[in-house]
Amino acid sequence: MKLKVASKILDANERIAQDNKKAFEGAGLYVVNLMSSPGAGKTSLLENTIKGLAGKSMVGVIEGDITGTDDAVRIERLEVPVVQINTGGACHLDANMINSVLNDLPLAELDLLFIENVGNLVCPAEFKVGEDIKVMILSITEGHDKPLKYPLMFQESSALIINKIDLKPFLDVDVAKIRKDALSLNPSIKIFEVSCKTGEGIDAWIEWLIQTSNS
Ligand code: MG
Ligand code: ZN
């Protein structure tokens, strides 16, 4: 019985996600649903990406957090349109939450919209919000066991960004295993090793994003 209820919720979510997608397509907008554990570097990646896309693409951001506006304030400093959603306890964004803020962004003026999901390696991957692609970040501080422990997010993502690669000399983490296991779950996942702190690898990610969003 409980399972039945859960699947109905997902069905309803799917319908609203399709409405959102139509609105995004109508505005000529490419949408990236950005997911990771708390602290993996979603907002830092967005800051780097927005700077890298300056003069190339008009970017907007929807920030999802349980509470607070810290991340939206960081994005606002870069002078791009940003809306904060507080889920009030929910550990993921759903399509209805995104639908409720569509009129708060100048969609027609934007080329790219990033939706920063709530920090959580589990259920954000289960809920479509109307995105074109999902992208996930894994910090190497989280360890190399995460792909096999949390397979769905790796299976759902078009790209895996392995962040904080600058910390590799200080950690007993097997980055090759992260790559191998992610590829075993999702052979077409595109993998980038980056450091949002030093800027290493960010260019390759941005180049791929521009290509992918234009194809
Ligand atoms: Mg954040
Ligand atoms: Zn959740």
mmCIF file of C-alpha atoms and ligand atoms in Angstrom:
data_model
loop_
_atom_site.group_PDB
_atom_site.id
_atom_site.type_symbol
_atom_site.label_atom_id
_atom_site.label_comp_id
_atom_site.label_asym_id
_atom_site.label_seq_id
_atom_site.Cartn_x
_atom_site.Cartn_y
_atom_site.Cartn_z
ATOM 1 C CA MET A 1 0.000 0.000 0.000
ATOM 2 C CA LYS A 2 2.741 2.415 0.904
ATOM 3 C CA LEU A 3 4.563 1.616 -2.301
ATOM 4 C CA LYS A 4 1.424 2.397 -4.277
ATOM 5 C CA VAL A 5 1.188 5.818 -2.651
ATOM 6 C CA ALA A 6 4.837 6.520 -3.416
ATOM 7 C CA SER A 7 4.418 5.627 -7.080
ATOM 8 C CA LYS A 8 1.386 7.915 -7.373
ATOM 9 C CA ILE A 9 3.463 10.764 -5.987
ATOM 10 C CA LEU A 10 6.137 10.034 -8.597
ATOM 11 C CA ASP A 11 3.501 9.891 -11.387
ATOM 12 C CA ALA A 12 2.128 13.298 -10.384
ATOM 13 C CA ASN A 13 5.685 14.636 -10.184
ATOM 14 C CA GLU A 14 6.413 13.333 -13.665
ATOM 15 C CA ARG A 15 3.440 15.210 -15.151
ATOM 16 C CA ILE A 16 4.473 18.511 -13.584
ATOM 17 C CA ALA A 17 8.093 17.894 -14.646
ATOM 18 C CA GLN A 18 6.854 17.601 -18.229
ATOM 19 C CA ASP A 19 4.992 20.927 -17.885
ATOM 20 C CA ASN A 20 8.181 22.540 -16.589
ATOM 21 C CA LYS A 21 10.170 21.071 -19.472
ATOM 22 C CA LYS A 22 7.712 22.539 -21.970
ATOM 23 C CA ALA A 23 8.055 25.966 -20.342
ATOM 24 C CA PHE A 24 11.862 25.695 -20.473
ATOM 25 C CA GLU A 25 11.834 24.553 -24.088
ATOM 26 C CA GLY A 26 9.445 27.356 -24.996
ATOM 27 C CA ALA A 27 11.958 29.822 -23.572
ATOM 28 C CA GLY A 28 14.846 28.170 -25.446
ATOM 29 C CA LEU A 29 16.473 27.266 -22.188
ATOM 30 C CA TYR A 30 18.829 24.388 -21.344
ATOM 31 C CA VAL A 31 18.387 23.122 -17.783
ATOM 32 C CA VAL A 32 20.880 21.313 -15.562
ATOM 33 C CA ASN A 33 19.784 19.635 -12.326
ATOM 34 C CA LEU A 34 22.888 19.702 -10.115
ATOM 35 C CA MET A 35 23.040 17.112 -7.340
ATOM 36 C CA SER A 36 25.500 15.976 -4.661
ATOM 37 C CA SER A 37 25.956 15.288 -0.969
ATOM 38 C CA PRO A 38 26.079 18.311 1.326
ATOM 39 C CA GLY A 39 29.457 20.029 1.028
ATOM 40 C CA ALA A 40 30.638 18.380 -2.190
ATOM 41 C CA GLY A 41 30.877 21.766 -3.916
ATOM 42 C CA LYS A 42 27.676 22.454 -5.862
ATOM 43 C CA THR A 43 27.632 26.186 -5.177
ATOM 44 C CA SER A 44 31.403 26.477 -5.685
ATOM 45 C CA LEU A 45 31.105 24.713 -9.041
ATOM 46 C CA LEU A 46 28.294 27.092 -9.998
ATOM 47 C CA GLU A 47 30.404 30.110 -9.062
ATOM 48 C CA ASN A 48 33.268 28.829 -11.224
ATOM 49 C CA THR A 49 30.922 27.916 -14.069
ATOM 50 C CA ILE A 50 29.099 31.252 -14.077
ATOM 51 C CA LYS A 51 32.445 33.086 -14.189
ATOM 52 C CA GLY A 52 33.618 30.820 -17.028
ATOM 53 C CA LEU A 53 30.445 31.425 -19.020
ATOM 54 C CA ALA A 54 30.483 35.200 -18.607
ATOM 55 C CA GLY A 55 29.944 36.834 -21.998
ATOM 56 C CA LYS A 56 29.075 33.447 -23.567
ATOM 57 C CA SER A 57 25.789 32.393 -21.984
ATOM 58 C CA MET A 58 23.087 34.057 -19.926
ATOM 59 C CA VAL A 59 22.815 31.966 -16.785
ATOM 60 C CA GLY A 60 20.096 31.732 -14.131
ATOM 61 C CA VAL A 61 20.051 29.683 -10.935
ATOM 62 C CA ILE A 62 17.424 28.092 -8.723
ATOM 63 C CA GLU A 63 18.860 27.297 -5.295
ATOM 64 C CA GLY A 64 17.300 24.498 -3.278
ATOM 65 C CA ASP A 65 17.963 24.256 0.438
ATOM 66 C CA ILE A 66 16.000 22.996 3.408
ATOM 67 C CA THR A 67 16.365 26.429 4.965
ATOM 68 C CA GLY A 68 18.438 29.599 4.578
ATOM 69 C CA THR A 69 19.645 31.759 1.691
ATOM 70 C CA ASP A 70 23.463 31.535 1.989
ATOM 71 C CA ASP A 71 23.965 29.889 -1.415
ATOM 72 C CA ALA A 72 21.595 32.282 -3.221
ATOM 73 C CA VAL A 73 23.491 35.219 -1.702
ATOM 74 C CA ARG A 74 26.760 33.797 -3.078
ATOM 75 C CA ILE A 75 25.221 33.439 -6.546
ATOM 76 C CA GLU A 76 23.622 36.891 -6.423
ATOM 77 C CA ARG A 77 27.096 38.426 -5.979
ATOM 78 C CA LEU A 78 27.856 37.245 -9.529
ATOM 79 C CA GLU A 79 24.928 39.335 -10.805
ATOM 80 C CA VAL A 80 22.917 36.518 -12.318
ATOM 81 C CA PRO A 81 19.197 35.976 -11.669
ATOM 82 C CA VAL A 82 18.692 33.626 -8.731
ATOM 83 C CA VAL A 83 15.679 32.282 -6.839
ATOM 84 C CA GLN A 84 15.919 30.493 -3.504
ATOM 85 C CA ILE A 85 13.553 27.636 -2.701
ATOM 86 C CA ASN A 86 13.390 26.540 0.934
ATOM 87 C CA THR A 87 11.904 23.069 1.103
ATOM 88 C CA GLY A 88 11.057 23.399 4.777
ATOM 89 C CA GLY A 89 12.418 19.964 5.612
ATOM 90 C CA ALA A 90 12.103 18.023 2.358
ATOM 91 C CA CYS A 91 15.437 16.494 1.373
ATOM 92 C CA HIS A 92 15.039 17.014 -2.398
ATOM 93 C CA LEU A 93 13.457 19.375 -4.906
ATOM 94 C CA ASP A 94 10.384 18.180 -6.779
ATOM 95 C CA ALA A 95 8.752 19.394 -9.981
ATOM 96 C CA ASN A 96 6.014 21.295 -8.166
ATOM 97 C CA MET A 97 8.559 23.369 -6.224
ATOM 98 C CA ILE A 98 10.279 24.306 -9.492
ATOM 99 C CA ASN A 99 6.917 25.054 -11.126
ATOM 100 C CA SER A 100 6.100 27.511 -8.333
ATOM 101 C CA VAL A 101 9.125 29.736 -9.105
ATOM 102 C CA LEU A 102 9.029 29.753 -12.920
ATOM 103 C CA ASN A 103 7.563 33.260 -13.001
ATOM 104 C CA ASP A 104 10.301 34.551 -10.698
ATOM 105 C CA LEU A 105 13.023 34.153 -13.331
ATOM 106 C CA PRO A 106 13.405 35.948 -16.701
ATOM 107 C CA LEU A 107 13.329 32.597 -18.542
ATOM 108 C CA ALA A 108 13.199 34.098 -22.037
ATOM 109 C CA GLU A 109 16.425 36.044 -21.383
ATOM 110 C CA LEU A 110 18.381 33.006 -20.207
ATOM 111 C CA ASP A 111 20.346 30.369 -22.125
ATOM 112 C CA LEU A 112 21.209 28.079 -19.228
ATOM 113 C CA LEU A 113 19.402 27.388 -15.968
ATOM 114 C CA PHE A 114 21.084 25.544 -13.106
ATOM 115 C CA ILE A 115 18.927 23.973 -10.446
ATOM 116 C CA GLU A 116 21.049 23.343 -7.353
ATOM 117 C CA ASN A 117 19.281 20.507 -5.591
ATOM 118 C CA VAL A 118 19.236 19.899 -1.840
ATOM 119 C CA GLY A 119 22.475 18.256 -0.666
ATOM 120 C CA ASN A 120 21.600 14.558 -0.582
ATOM 121 C CA LEU A 121 23.033 11.596 -2.499
ATOM 122 C CA VAL A 122 19.766 9.647 -2.526
ATOM 123 C CA CYS A 123 16.304 10.943 -3.496
ATOM 124 C CA PRO A 124 17.131 14.018 -5.645
ATOM 125 C CA ALA A 125 17.957 11.419 -8.321
ATOM 126 C CA GLU A 126 14.397 10.018 -8.108
ATOM 127 C CA PHE A 127 12.539 13.260 -8.846
ATOM 128 C CA LYS A 128 12.569 14.828 -12.289
ATOM 129 C CA VAL A 129 12.054 18.572 -12.181
ATOM 130 C CA GLY A 130 11.936 19.296 -15.934
ATOM 131 C CA GLU A 131 15.686 19.323 -16.533
ATOM 132 C CA ASP A 132 17.511 18.398 -19.741
ATOM 133 C CA ILE A 133 20.318 16.674 -17.855
ATOM 134 C CA LYS A 134 21.322 15.751 -14.349
ATOM 135 C CA VAL A 135 24.905 16.397 -13.291
ATOM 136 C CA MET A 136 26.409 15.160 -10.037
ATOM 137 C CA ILE A 137 29.394 16.181 -7.998
ATOM 138 C CA LEU A 138 31.359 13.828 -5.789
ATOM 139 C CA SER A 139 34.047 15.224 -3.519
ATOM 140 C CA ILE A 140 37.009 12.880 -3.154
ATOM 141 C CA THR A 141 36.724 13.444 0.618
ATOM 142 C CA GLU A 142 33.561 11.317 0.470
ATOM 143 C CA GLY A 143 35.602 8.227 -0.420
ATOM 144 C CA HIS A 144 35.712 5.831 -3.334
ATOM 145 C CA ASP A 145 32.882 3.573 -2.133
ATOM 146 C CA LYS A 146 30.062 5.953 -3.081
ATOM 147 C CA PRO A 147 29.208 4.813 -6.638
ATOM 148 C CA LEU A 148 28.399 1.269 -5.555
ATOM 149 C CA LYS A 149 26.595 2.421 -2.384
ATOM 150 C CA TYR A 150 24.448 5.089 -4.074
ATOM 151 C CA PRO A 151 24.101 3.769 -7.637
ATOM 152 C CA LEU A 152 20.978 5.623 -8.765
ATOM 153 C CA MET A 153 22.511 9.089 -8.845
ATOM 154 C CA PHE A 154 25.448 7.798 -10.893
ATOM 155 C CA GLN A 155 23.046 6.002 -13.249
ATOM 156 C CA GLU A 156 20.855 9.097 -13.721
ATOM 157 C CA SER A 157 23.645 11.619 -14.270
ATOM 158 C CA SER A 158 25.033 12.625 -17.661
ATOM 159 C CA ALA A 159 28.200 13.915 -16.040
ATOM 160 C CA LEU A 160 30.136 13.169 -12.853
ATOM 161 C CA ILE A 161 32.329 15.935 -11.536
ATOM 162 C CA ILE A 162 34.941 14.648 -9.115
ATOM 163 C CA ASN A 163 35.771 17.702 -7.010
ATOM 164 C CA LYS A 164 38.490 18.700 -4.525
ATOM 165 C CA ILE A 165 41.042 16.817 -6.624
ATOM 166 C CA ASP A 166 43.692 19.137 -5.113
ATOM 167 C CA LEU A 167 43.302 17.199 -1.845
ATOM 168 C CA LYS A 168 44.298 13.878 -3.427
ATOM 169 C CA PRO A 169 47.846 13.815 -1.930
ATOM 170 C CA PHE A 170 46.360 13.988 1.571
ATOM 171 C CA LEU A 171 43.736 11.263 1.230
ATOM 172 C CA ASP A 172 43.667 7.491 0.869
ATOM 173 C CA VAL A 173 41.136 7.674 -1.909
ATOM 174 C CA ASP A 174 41.234 5.625 -5.102
ATOM 175 C CA VAL A 175 39.995 7.984 -7.806
ATOM 176 C CA ALA A 176 40.499 5.320 -10.489
ATOM 177 C CA LYS A 177 38.008 3.125 -8.597
ATOM 178 C CA ILE A 178 35.458 5.960 -8.533
ATOM 179 C CA ARG A 179 35.819 6.249 -12.312
ATOM 180 C CA LYS A 180 35.661 2.499 -12.901
ATOM 181 C CA ASP A 181 32.606 1.943 -10.695
ATOM 182 C CA ALA A 182 30.758 4.983 -12.062
ATOM 183 C CA LEU A 183 31.372 3.742 -15.608
ATOM 184 C CA SER A 184 30.228 0.239 -14.682
ATOM 185 C CA LEU A 185 26.912 1.731 -13.496
ATOM 186 C CA ASN A 186 26.612 4.164 -16.394
ATOM 187 C CA PRO A 187 28.927 3.539 -19.369
ATOM 188 C CA SER A 188 28.045 6.881 -20.996
ATOM 189 C CA ILE A 189 28.673 9.103 -17.966
ATOM 190 C CA LYS A 190 31.191 11.868 -18.713
ATOM 191 C CA ILE A 191 33.721 12.253 -15.908
ATOM 192 C CA PHE A 192 35.670 15.391 -14.975
ATOM 193 C CA GLU A 193 38.269 15.780 -12.246
ATOM 194 C CA VAL A 194 38.220 19.334 -10.970
ATOM 195 C CA SER A 195 39.201 21.578 -8.122
ATOM 196 C CA CYS A 196 36.835 24.452 -7.514
ATOM 197 C CA LYS A 197 39.555 25.896 -5.286
ATOM 198 C CA THR A 198 42.438 25.952 -7.791
ATOM 199 C CA GLY A 199 40.335 25.999 -10.959
ATOM 200 C CA GLU A 200 41.913 22.802 -12.295
ATOM 201 C CA GLY A 201 39.641 20.991 -14.749
ATOM 202 C CA ILE A 202 36.920 23.640 -14.800
ATOM 203 C CA ASP A 203 37.592 24.633 -18.424
ATOM 204 C CA ALA A 204 37.028 21.083 -19.700
ATOM 205 C CA TRP A 205 33.708 20.879 -17.851
ATOM 206 C CA ILE A 206 32.531 24.224 -19.223
ATOM 207 C CA GLU A 207 33.557 23.279 -22.752
ATOM 208 C CA TRP A 208 31.573 20.027 -22.488
ATOM 209 C CA LEU A 209 28.580 21.888 -21.037
ATOM 210 C CA ILE A 210 28.548 24.402 -23.895
ATOM 211 C CA GLN A 211 28.798 21.603 -26.470
ATOM 212 C CA THR A 212 26.126 19.504 -24.788
ATOM 213 C CA SER A 213 23.687 22.382 -24.361
ATOM 214 C CA ASN A 214 24.064 23.383 -28.019
ATOM 215 C CA SER A 215 23.659 19.905 -29.466
HETATM 216 MG MG MG B 1 25.202 24.807 -2.024
HETATM 217 ZN ZN ZN B 2 14.273 13.571 -0.399
#
